[in-house]
Amino acid sequence: MPRRRRWNYRRWSWLIAGVGLAIGLTFVVFSWLIRPGSVVVTPNLNSRYSESQPALSGDGRYLAYVAERDGHRTIYFYDLQSRQLQPLPGFANRDAIAESPSLSWTGRYIAYVGSDRGRPEIQVYDRATQRRDVLTQGWRGWVRQPSISPDGRFVAFESSRRGQWDIELFDRGELTELDRPDGSRETSAPIAPTQP
């Protein structure tokens, strides 16, 4: 009958040291592999409700997304720096549906599809003035998927007015206050030529 080996203190300490070393090496390897494309876990962002259609501002500070809470589907605006939802006064009526957000450079302008009267319209909300403009009022055909330029002047979107989905580009005009990376407020009005 073979003799059973007894585990003494020395063998237990070697086993524990080996397991600890294996766990440590595994942690180092995984942290090295995951680091470049790691997922940032943001507290207070996700909820028990479904969230979708994320859009980041050009400077990476703000996140807009669509969530349906209490039977109301709308866009929420989240500050990644302070980790808090930001209010959007005058953004949309309680019964309106808002989706497909797109943000300008500093998140001043939010382009989105809004449905106030049952028909989707491309709208732009200005966080500085707390006003929204309907860009496609009276538009023939359906619209979807807006994308606003970083400075906030142009909005590209899909339109079905020719019986198929096409790309349209809406110019908000030369007097649009541009959303600049440095936060300065300038219009895109051309410089008047000098007199000879």
mmCIF file with all atom_site columns, C-alpha atoms in Angstrom, residues 8-195:
data_model
loop_
_atom_site.group_PDB
_atom_site.id
_atom_site.type_symbol
_atom_site.label_atom_id
_atom_site.label_alt_id
_atom_site.label_comp_id
_atom_site.label_asym_id
_atom_site.label_entity_id
_atom_site.label_seq_id
_atom_site.pdbx_PDB_ins_code
_atom_site.Cartn_x
_atom_site.Cartn_y
_atom_site.Cartn_z
_atom_site.occupancy
_atom_site.B_iso_or_equiv
_atom_site.pdbx_formal_charge
_atom_site.auth_seq_id
_atom_site.auth_comp_id
_atom_site.auth_asym_id
_atom_site.auth_atom_id
_atom_site.pdbx_PDB_model_num
ATOM 1   C CA . ASN A 1 8   ? 3.509   20.266 5.733   1.00 0.00 ? 8   ASN A CA 1
ATOM 2   C CA . TYR A 1 9   ? 3.946   23.999 6.214   1.00 0.00 ? 9   TYR A CA 1
ATOM 3   C CA . ARG A 1 10  ? 6.689   24.252 3.571   1.00 0.00 ? 10  ARG A CA 1
ATOM 4   C CA . ARG A 1 11  ? 4.594   22.639 0.808   1.00 0.00 ? 11  ARG A CA 1
ATOM 5   C CA . TRP A 1 12  ? 1.553   24.819 1.628   1.00 0.00 ? 12  TRP A CA 1
ATOM 6   C CA . SER A 1 13  ? 3.663   27.990 1.480   1.00 0.00 ? 13  SER A CA 1
ATOM 7   C CA . TRP A 1 14  ? 5.092   26.990 -1.928  1.00 0.00 ? 14  TRP A CA 1
ATOM 8   C CA . LEU A 1 15  ? 1.598   26.255 -3.246  1.00 0.00 ? 15  LEU A CA 1
ATOM 9   C CA . ILE A 1 16  ? 0.227   29.598 -2.014  1.00 0.00 ? 16  ILE A CA 1
ATOM 10  C CA . ALA A 1 17  ? 3.220   31.474 -3.450  1.00 0.00 ? 17  ALA A CA 1
ATOM 11  C CA . GLY A 1 18  ? 2.750   29.743 -6.838  1.00 0.00 ? 18  GLY A CA 1
ATOM 12  C CA . VAL A 1 19  ? -0.950  30.537 -6.992  1.00 0.00 ? 19  VAL A CA 1
ATOM 13  C CA . GLY A 1 20  ? -0.270  34.159 -6.002  1.00 0.00 ? 20  GLY A CA 1
ATOM 14  C CA . LEU A 1 21  ? 2.409   34.475 -8.696  1.00 0.00 ? 21  LEU A CA 1
ATOM 15  C CA . ALA A 1 22  ? 0.062   33.013 -11.334 1.00 0.00 ? 22  ALA A CA 1
ATOM 16  C CA . ILE A 1 23  ? -2.716  35.446 -10.369 1.00 0.00 ? 23  ILE A CA 1
ATOM 17  C CA . GLY A 1 24  ? -0.287  38.381 -10.413 1.00 0.00 ? 24  GLY A CA 1
ATOM 18  C CA . LEU A 1 25  ? 1.082   37.473 -13.847 1.00 0.00 ? 25  LEU A CA 1
ATOM 19  C CA . THR A 1 26  ? -2.442  36.998 -15.209 1.00 0.00 ? 26  THR A CA 1
ATOM 20  C CA . PHE A 1 27  ? -3.423  40.457 -13.924 1.00 0.00 ? 27  PHE A CA 1
ATOM 21  C CA . VAL A 1 28  ? -0.320  42.078 -15.489 1.00 0.00 ? 28  VAL A CA 1
ATOM 22  C CA . VAL A 1 29  ? -0.882  40.385 -18.860 1.00 0.00 ? 29  VAL A CA 1
ATOM 23  C CA . PHE A 1 30  ? -4.590  41.294 -18.964 1.00 0.00 ? 30  PHE A CA 1
ATOM 24  C CA . SER A 1 31  ? -3.973  44.904 -17.914 1.00 0.00 ? 31  SER A CA 1
ATOM 25  C CA . TRP A 1 32  ? -1.297  45.198 -20.625 1.00 0.00 ? 32  TRP A CA 1
ATOM 26  C CA . LEU A 1 33  ? -3.590  43.713 -23.275 1.00 0.00 ? 33  LEU A CA 1
ATOM 27  C CA . ILE A 1 34  ? -6.712  45.674 -22.300 1.00 0.00 ? 34  ILE A CA 1
ATOM 28  C CA . ARG A 1 35  ? -5.088  49.060 -21.666 1.00 0.00 ? 35  ARG A CA 1
ATOM 29  C CA . PRO A 1 36  ? -5.127  50.639 -25.198 1.00 0.00 ? 36  PRO A CA 1
ATOM 30  C CA . GLY A 1 37  ? -8.778  49.941 -25.934 1.00 0.00 ? 37  GLY A CA 1
ATOM 31  C CA . SER A 1 38  ? -10.150 49.570 -22.451 1.00 0.00 ? 38  SER A CA 1
ATOM 32  C CA . VAL A 1 39  ? -13.775 50.274 -21.632 1.00 0.00 ? 39  VAL A CA 1
ATOM 33  C CA . VAL A 1 40  ? -14.332 53.140 -19.225 1.00 0.00 ? 40  VAL A CA 1
ATOM 34  C CA . VAL A 1 41  ? -17.005 52.272 -16.696 1.00 0.00 ? 41  VAL A CA 1
ATOM 35  C CA . THR A 1 42  ? -18.968 55.432 -16.004 1.00 0.00 ? 42  THR A CA 1
ATOM 36  C CA . PRO A 1 43  ? -21.064 55.445 -12.845 1.00 0.00 ? 43  PRO A CA 1
ATOM 37  C CA . ASN A 1 44  ? -24.475 57.147 -12.842 1.00 0.00 ? 44  ASN A CA 1
ATOM 38  C CA . LEU A 1 45  ? -24.746 56.836 -16.620 1.00 0.00 ? 45  LEU A CA 1
ATOM 39  C CA . ASN A 1 46  ? -26.552 53.565 -17.256 1.00 0.00 ? 46  ASN A CA 1
ATOM 40  C CA . SER A 1 47  ? -29.820 52.830 -15.553 1.00 0.00 ? 47  SER A CA 1
ATOM 41  C CA . ARG A 1 48  ? -32.392 50.062 -15.447 1.00 0.00 ? 48  ARG A CA 1
ATOM 42  C CA . TYR A 1 49  ? -33.856 51.575 -18.620 1.00 0.00 ? 49  TYR A CA 1
ATOM 43  C CA . SER A 1 50  ? -32.627 50.897 -22.148 1.00 0.00 ? 50  SER A CA 1
ATOM 44  C CA . GLU A 1 51  ? -30.051 53.408 -23.426 1.00 0.00 ? 51  GLU A CA 1
ATOM 45  C CA . SER A 1 52  ? -28.950 53.638 -27.067 1.00 0.00 ? 52  SER A CA 1
ATOM 46  C CA . GLN A 1 53  ? -27.653 55.843 -29.916 1.00 0.00 ? 53  GLN A CA 1
ATOM 47  C CA . PRO A 1 54  ? -24.639 57.413 -28.138 1.00 0.00 ? 54  PRO A CA 1
ATOM 48  C CA . ALA A 1 55  ? -22.986 60.542 -29.599 1.00 0.00 ? 55  ALA A CA 1
ATOM 49  C CA . LEU A 1 56  ? -19.842 62.239 -28.251 1.00 0.00 ? 56  LEU A CA 1
ATOM 50  C CA . SER A 1 57  ? -18.969 65.913 -28.545 1.00 0.00 ? 57  SER A CA 1
ATOM 51  C CA . GLY A 1 58  ? -15.810 66.694 -30.520 1.00 0.00 ? 58  GLY A CA 1
ATOM 52  C CA . ASP A 1 59  ? -13.864 67.595 -27.379 1.00 0.00 ? 59  ASP A CA 1
ATOM 53  C CA . GLY A 1 60  ? -14.923 64.323 -25.732 1.00 0.00 ? 60  GLY A CA 1
ATOM 54  C CA . ARG A 1 61  ? -16.524 65.945 -22.703 1.00 0.00 ? 61  ARG A CA 1
ATOM 55  C CA . TYR A 1 62  ? -20.231 65.411 -23.371 1.00 0.00 ? 62  TYR A CA 1
ATOM 56  C CA . LEU A 1 63  ? -22.276 62.372 -24.315 1.00 0.00 ? 63  LEU A CA 1
ATOM 57  C CA . ALA A 1 64  ? -25.807 62.488 -25.717 1.00 0.00 ? 64  ALA A CA 1
ATOM 58  C CA . TYR A 1 65  ? -27.900 59.340 -25.861 1.00 0.00 ? 65  TYR A CA 1
ATOM 59  C CA . VAL A 1 66  ? -31.479 58.166 -26.210 1.00 0.00 ? 66  VAL A CA 1
ATOM 60  C CA . ALA A 1 67  ? -33.345 56.557 -23.330 1.00 0.00 ? 67  ALA A CA 1
ATOM 61  C CA . GLU A 1 68  ? -36.937 55.641 -22.713 1.00 0.00 ? 68  GLU A CA 1
ATOM 62  C CA . ARG A 1 69  ? -37.913 56.346 -19.135 1.00 0.00 ? 69  ARG A CA 1
ATOM 63  C CA . ASP A 1 70  ? -41.418 56.313 -17.723 1.00 0.00 ? 70  ASP A CA 1
ATOM 64  C CA . GLY A 1 71  ? -42.868 55.867 -21.226 1.00 0.00 ? 71  GLY A CA 1
ATOM 65  C CA . HIS A 1 72  ? -41.052 58.964 -22.514 1.00 0.00 ? 72  HIS A CA 1
ATOM 66  C CA . ARG A 1 73  ? -38.355 58.477 -25.207 1.00 0.00 ? 73  ARG A CA 1
ATOM 67  C CA . THR A 1 74  ? -35.964 61.398 -25.424 1.00 0.00 ? 74  THR A CA 1
ATOM 68  C CA . ILE A 1 75  ? -32.314 62.497 -25.506 1.00 0.00 ? 75  ILE A CA 1
ATOM 69  C CA . TYR A 1 76  ? -30.265 62.791 -22.339 1.00 0.00 ? 76  TYR A CA 1
ATOM 70  C CA . PHE A 1 77  ? -27.121 64.909 -22.061 1.00 0.00 ? 77  PHE A CA 1
ATOM 71  C CA . TYR A 1 78  ? -24.317 63.643 -19.814 1.00 0.00 ? 78  TYR A CA 1
ATOM 72  C CA . ASP A 1 79  ? -21.186 65.484 -18.663 1.00 0.00 ? 79  ASP A CA 1
ATOM 73  C CA . LEU A 1 80  ? -18.370 62.918 -18.562 1.00 0.00 ? 80  LEU A CA 1
ATOM 74  C CA . GLN A 1 81  ? -16.185 65.282 -16.517 1.00 0.00 ? 81  GLN A CA 1
ATOM 75  C CA . SER A 1 82  ? -18.591 65.879 -13.636 1.00 0.00 ? 82  SER A CA 1
ATOM 76  C CA . ARG A 1 83  ? -20.326 62.512 -14.227 1.00 0.00 ? 83  ARG A CA 1
ATOM 77  C CA . GLN A 1 84  ? -23.780 64.066 -14.070 1.00 0.00 ? 84  GLN A CA 1
ATOM 78  C CA . LEU A 1 85  ? -26.764 64.449 -16.344 1.00 0.00 ? 85  LEU A CA 1
ATOM 79  C CA . GLN A 1 86  ? -27.178 68.025 -17.552 1.00 0.00 ? 86  GLN A CA 1
ATOM 80  C CA . PRO A 1 87  ? -30.585 69.694 -17.907 1.00 0.00 ? 87  PRO A CA 1
ATOM 81  C CA . LEU A 1 88  ? -31.800 70.725 -21.359 1.00 0.00 ? 88  LEU A CA 1
ATOM 82  C CA . PRO A 1 89  ? -34.445 73.407 -20.681 1.00 0.00 ? 89  PRO A CA 1
ATOM 83  C CA . GLY A 1 90  ? -36.887 73.912 -23.549 1.00 0.00 ? 90  GLY A CA 1
ATOM 84  C CA . PHE A 1 91  ? -35.461 70.918 -25.413 1.00 0.00 ? 91  PHE A CA 1
ATOM 85  C CA . ALA A 1 92  ? -38.641 68.999 -26.141 1.00 0.00 ? 92  ALA A CA 1
ATOM 86  C CA . ASN A 1 93  ? -42.241 68.664 -25.074 1.00 0.00 ? 93  ASN A CA 1
ATOM 87  C CA . ARG A 1 94  ? -43.170 65.822 -22.767 1.00 0.00 ? 94  ARG A CA 1
ATOM 88  C CA . ASP A 1 95  ? -45.019 63.963 -25.531 1.00 0.00 ? 95  ASP A CA 1
ATOM 89  C CA . ALA A 1 96  ? -42.372 64.559 -28.217 1.00 0.00 ? 96  ALA A CA 1
ATOM 90  C CA . ILE A 1 97  ? -40.004 61.810 -29.329 1.00 0.00 ? 97  ILE A CA 1
ATOM 91  C CA . ALA A 1 98  ? -36.331 62.707 -29.805 1.00 0.00 ? 98  ALA A CA 1
ATOM 92  C CA . GLU A 1 99  ? -33.647 60.403 -31.206 1.00 0.00 ? 99  GLU A CA 1
ATOM 93  C CA . SER A 1 100 ? -30.472 60.128 -33.354 1.00 0.00 ? 100 SER A CA 1
ATOM 94  C CA . PRO A 1 101 ? -28.431 62.837 -31.586 1.00 0.00 ? 101 PRO A CA 1
ATOM 95  C CA . SER A 1 102 ? -25.310 64.425 -33.068 1.00 0.00 ? 102 SER A CA 1
ATOM 96  C CA . LEU A 1 103 ? -23.141 66.950 -31.178 1.00 0.00 ? 103 LEU A CA 1
ATOM 97  C CA . SER A 1 104 ? -21.015 69.888 -32.270 1.00 0.00 ? 104 SER A CA 1
ATOM 98  C CA . TRP A 1 105 ? -17.456 70.359 -30.971 1.00 0.00 ? 105 TRP A CA 1
ATOM 99  C CA . THR A 1 106 ? -18.203 71.510 -27.399 1.00 0.00 ? 106 THR A CA 1
ATOM 100 C CA . GLY A 1 107 ? -21.730 70.103 -27.338 1.00 0.00 ? 107 GLY A CA 1
ATOM 101 C CA . ARG A 1 108 ? -23.312 73.527 -27.708 1.00 0.00 ? 108 ARG A CA 1
ATOM 102 C CA . TYR A 1 109 ? -25.487 72.326 -30.601 1.00 0.00 ? 109 TYR A CA 1
ATOM 103 C CA . ILE A 1 110 ? -27.446 69.065 -30.624 1.00 0.00 ? 110 ILE A CA 1
ATOM 104 C CA . ALA A 1 111 ? -28.867 67.969 -33.973 1.00 0.00 ? 111 ALA A CA 1
ATOM 105 C CA . TYR A 1 112 ? -31.512 65.274 -33.700 1.00 0.00 ? 112 TYR A CA 1
ATOM 106 C CA . VAL A 1 113 ? -34.723 63.844 -35.122 1.00 0.00 ? 113 VAL A CA 1
ATOM 107 C CA . GLY A 1 114 ? -37.686 65.233 -33.213 1.00 0.00 ? 114 GLY A CA 1
ATOM 108 C CA . SER A 1 115 ? -41.337 64.280 -33.543 1.00 0.00 ? 115 SER A CA 1
ATOM 109 C CA . ASP A 1 116 ? -43.558 66.926 -31.985 1.00 0.00 ? 116 ASP A CA 1
ATOM 110 C CA . ARG A 1 117 ? -46.593 66.446 -34.200 1.00 0.00 ? 117 ARG A CA 1
ATOM 111 C CA . GLY A 1 118 ? -46.125 62.816 -35.207 1.00 0.00 ? 118 GLY A CA 1
ATOM 112 C CA . ARG A 1 119 ? -43.861 63.579 -38.196 1.00 0.00 ? 119 ARG A CA 1
ATOM 113 C CA . PRO A 1 120 ? -40.063 63.359 -37.806 1.00 0.00 ? 120 PRO A CA 1
ATOM 114 C CA . GLU A 1 121 ? -38.195 66.625 -38.339 1.00 0.00 ? 121 GLU A CA 1
ATOM 115 C CA . ILE A 1 122 ? -34.497 67.482 -38.200 1.00 0.00 ? 122 ILE A CA 1
ATOM 116 C CA . GLN A 1 123 ? -34.058 69.900 -35.307 1.00 0.00 ? 123 GLN A CA 1
ATOM 117 C CA . VAL A 1 124 ? -31.099 71.680 -33.712 1.00 0.00 ? 124 VAL A CA 1
ATOM 118 C CA . TYR A 1 125 ? -31.066 72.645 -30.044 1.00 0.00 ? 125 TYR A CA 1
ATOM 119 C CA . ASP A 1 126 ? -28.716 75.422 -28.879 1.00 0.00 ? 126 ASP A CA 1
ATOM 120 C CA . ARG A 1 127 ? -27.670 74.885 -25.255 1.00 0.00 ? 127 ARG A CA 1
ATOM 121 C CA . ALA A 1 128 ? -26.426 78.472 -24.983 1.00 0.00 ? 128 ALA A CA 1
ATOM 122 C CA . THR A 1 129 ? -29.748 80.099 -25.915 1.00 0.00 ? 129 THR A CA 1
ATOM 123 C CA . GLN A 1 130 ? -31.945 77.132 -24.857 1.00 0.00 ? 130 GLN A CA 1
ATOM 124 C CA . ARG A 1 131 ? -33.800 77.359 -28.169 1.00 0.00 ? 131 ARG A CA 1
ATOM 125 C CA . ARG A 1 132 ? -34.482 74.793 -30.839 1.00 0.00 ? 132 ARG A CA 1
ATOM 126 C CA . ASP A 1 133 ? -34.889 75.282 -34.572 1.00 0.00 ? 133 ASP A CA 1
ATOM 127 C CA . VAL A 1 134 ? -36.777 72.974 -36.921 1.00 0.00 ? 134 VAL A CA 1
ATOM 128 C CA . LEU A 1 135 ? -34.710 72.726 -40.105 1.00 0.00 ? 135 LEU A CA 1
ATOM 129 C CA . THR A 1 136 ? -37.012 70.554 -42.229 1.00 0.00 ? 136 THR A CA 1
ATOM 130 C CA . GLN A 1 137 ? -40.432 72.051 -41.559 1.00 0.00 ? 137 GLN A CA 1
ATOM 131 C CA . GLY A 1 138 ? -42.619 71.456 -44.617 1.00 0.00 ? 138 GLY A CA 1
ATOM 132 C CA . TRP A 1 139 ? -40.041 69.060 -46.087 1.00 0.00 ? 139 TRP A CA 1
ATOM 133 C CA . ARG A 1 140 ? -41.401 66.565 -48.612 1.00 0.00 ? 140 ARG A CA 1
ATOM 134 C CA . GLY A 1 141 ? -40.503 63.019 -47.661 1.00 0.00 ? 141 GLY A CA 1
ATOM 135 C CA . TRP A 1 142 ? -39.053 61.510 -44.501 1.00 0.00 ? 142 TRP A CA 1
ATOM 136 C CA . VAL A 1 143 ? -35.812 62.441 -42.769 1.00 0.00 ? 143 VAL A CA 1
ATOM 137 C CA . ARG A 1 144 ? -33.415 60.582 -40.470 1.00 0.00 ? 144 ARG A CA 1
ATOM 138 C CA . GLN A 1 145 ? -29.825 60.274 -39.157 1.00 0.00 ? 145 GLN A CA 1
ATOM 139 C CA . PRO A 1 146 ? -28.654 63.907 -38.786 1.00 0.00 ? 146 PRO A CA 1
ATOM 140 C CA . SER A 1 147 ? -24.957 64.700 -38.375 1.00 0.00 ? 147 SER A CA 1
ATOM 141 C CA . ILE A 1 148 ? -23.901 68.229 -37.379 1.00 0.00 ? 148 ILE A CA 1
ATOM 142 C CA . SER A 1 149 ? -20.531 69.712 -38.339 1.00 0.00 ? 149 SER A CA 1
ATOM 143 C CA . PRO A 1 150 ? -18.105 70.423 -35.467 1.00 0.00 ? 150 PRO A CA 1
ATOM 144 C CA . ASP A 1 151 ? -18.674 74.192 -35.775 1.00 0.00 ? 151 ASP A CA 1
ATOM 145 C CA . GLY A 1 152 ? -22.468 73.754 -35.825 1.00 0.00 ? 152 GLY A CA 1
ATOM 146 C CA . ARG A 1 153 ? -23.144 75.464 -39.150 1.00 0.00 ? 153 ARG A CA 1
ATOM 147 C CA . PHE A 1 154 ? -23.947 72.472 -41.380 1.00 0.00 ? 154 PHE A CA 1
ATOM 148 C CA . VAL A 1 155 ? -26.240 69.509 -40.801 1.00 0.00 ? 155 VAL A CA 1
ATOM 149 C CA . ALA A 1 156 ? -26.134 66.462 -43.060 1.00 0.00 ? 156 ALA A CA 1
ATOM 150 C CA . PHE A 1 157 ? -29.050 64.020 -42.966 1.00 0.00 ? 157 PHE A CA 1
ATOM 151 C CA . GLU A 1 158 ? -30.854 61.339 -44.952 1.00 0.00 ? 158 GLU A CA 1
ATOM 152 C CA . SER A 1 159 ? -33.967 62.296 -46.890 1.00 0.00 ? 159 SER A CA 1
ATOM 153 C CA . SER A 1 160 ? -36.495 60.309 -48.948 1.00 0.00 ? 160 SER A CA 1
ATOM 154 C CA . ARG A 1 161 ? -37.976 63.224 -50.902 1.00 0.00 ? 161 ARG A CA 1
ATOM 155 C CA . ARG A 1 162 ? -36.864 61.712 -54.268 1.00 0.00 ? 162 ARG A CA 1
ATOM 156 C CA . GLY A 1 163 ? -38.365 58.315 -53.477 1.00 0.00 ? 163 GLY A CA 1
ATOM 157 C CA . GLN A 1 164 ? -35.085 56.862 -52.201 1.00 0.00 ? 164 GLN A CA 1
ATOM 158 C CA . TRP A 1 165 ? -32.750 57.635 -49.335 1.00 0.00 ? 165 TRP A CA 1
ATOM 159 C CA . ASP A 1 166 ? -30.354 60.444 -50.313 1.00 0.00 ? 166 ASP A CA 1
ATOM 160 C CA . ILE A 1 167 ? -27.922 62.649 -48.402 1.00 0.00 ? 167 ILE A CA 1
ATOM 161 C CA . GLU A 1 168 ? -28.949 66.290 -47.917 1.00 0.00 ? 168 GLU A CA 1
ATOM 162 C CA . LEU A 1 169 ? -26.797 69.098 -46.537 1.00 0.00 ? 169 LEU A CA 1
ATOM 163 C CA . PHE A 1 170 ? -28.469 71.969 -44.699 1.00 0.00 ? 170 PHE A CA 1
ATOM 164 C CA . ASP A 1 171 ? -26.568 75.252 -44.275 1.00 0.00 ? 171 ASP A CA 1
ATOM 165 C CA . ARG A 1 172 ? -27.784 77.028 -41.129 1.00 0.00 ? 172 ARG A CA 1
ATOM 166 C CA . GLY A 1 173 ? -26.485 80.318 -42.517 1.00 0.00 ? 173 GLY A CA 1
ATOM 167 C CA . GLU A 1 174 ? -23.628 82.776 -42.263 1.00 0.00 ? 174 GLU A CA 1
ATOM 168 C CA . LEU A 1 175 ? -24.993 84.306 -39.066 1.00 0.00 ? 175 LEU A CA 1
ATOM 169 C CA . THR A 1 176 ? -24.795 81.025 -37.152 1.00 0.00 ? 176 THR A CA 1
ATOM 170 C CA . GLU A 1 177 ? -22.645 81.447 -34.058 1.00 0.00 ? 177 GLU A CA 1
ATOM 171 C CA . LEU A 1 178 ? -19.941 78.869 -34.593 1.00 0.00 ? 178 LEU A CA 1
ATOM 172 C CA . ASP A 1 179 ? -18.984 76.350 -31.935 1.00 0.00 ? 179 ASP A CA 1
ATOM 173 C CA . ARG A 1 180 ? -15.225 76.799 -31.699 1.00 0.00 ? 180 ARG A CA 1
ATOM 174 C CA . PRO A 1 181 ? -12.790 74.446 -29.907 1.00 0.00 ? 181 PRO A CA 1
ATOM 175 C CA . ASP A 1 182 ? -11.528 77.339 -27.772 1.00 0.00 ? 182 ASP A CA 1
ATOM 176 C CA . GLY A 1 183 ? -15.080 78.318 -26.790 1.00 0.00 ? 183 GLY A CA 1
ATOM 177 C CA . SER A 1 184 ? -15.015 81.657 -28.641 1.00 0.00 ? 184 SER A CA 1
ATOM 178 C CA . ARG A 1 185 ? -18.207 82.843 -30.281 1.00 0.00 ? 185 ARG A CA 1
ATOM 179 C CA . GLU A 1 186 ? -17.871 83.895 -33.890 1.00 0.00 ? 186 GLU A CA 1
ATOM 180 C CA . THR A 1 187 ? -20.207 83.948 -36.831 1.00 0.00 ? 187 THR A CA 1
ATOM 181 C CA . SER A 1 188 ? -19.212 82.531 -40.169 1.00 0.00 ? 188 SER A CA 1
ATOM 182 C CA . ALA A 1 189 ? -20.082 85.746 -41.999 1.00 0.00 ? 189 ALA A CA 1
ATOM 183 C CA . PRO A 1 190 ? -17.561 86.502 -44.727 1.00 0.00 ? 190 PRO A CA 1
ATOM 184 C CA . ILE A 1 191 ? -15.126 89.368 -44.243 1.00 0.00 ? 191 ILE A CA 1
ATOM 185 C CA . ALA A 1 192 ? -16.145 92.411 -46.251 1.00 0.00 ? 192 ALA A CA 1
ATOM 186 C CA . PRO A 1 193 ? -13.687 93.253 -49.035 1.00 0.00 ? 193 PRO A CA 1
ATOM 187 C CA . THR A 1 194 ? -11.540 96.318 -48.451 1.00 0.00 ? 194 THR A CA 1
ATOM 188 C CA . GLN A 1 195 ? -12.161 99.402 -50.568 1.00 0.00 ? 195 GLN A CA 1
#
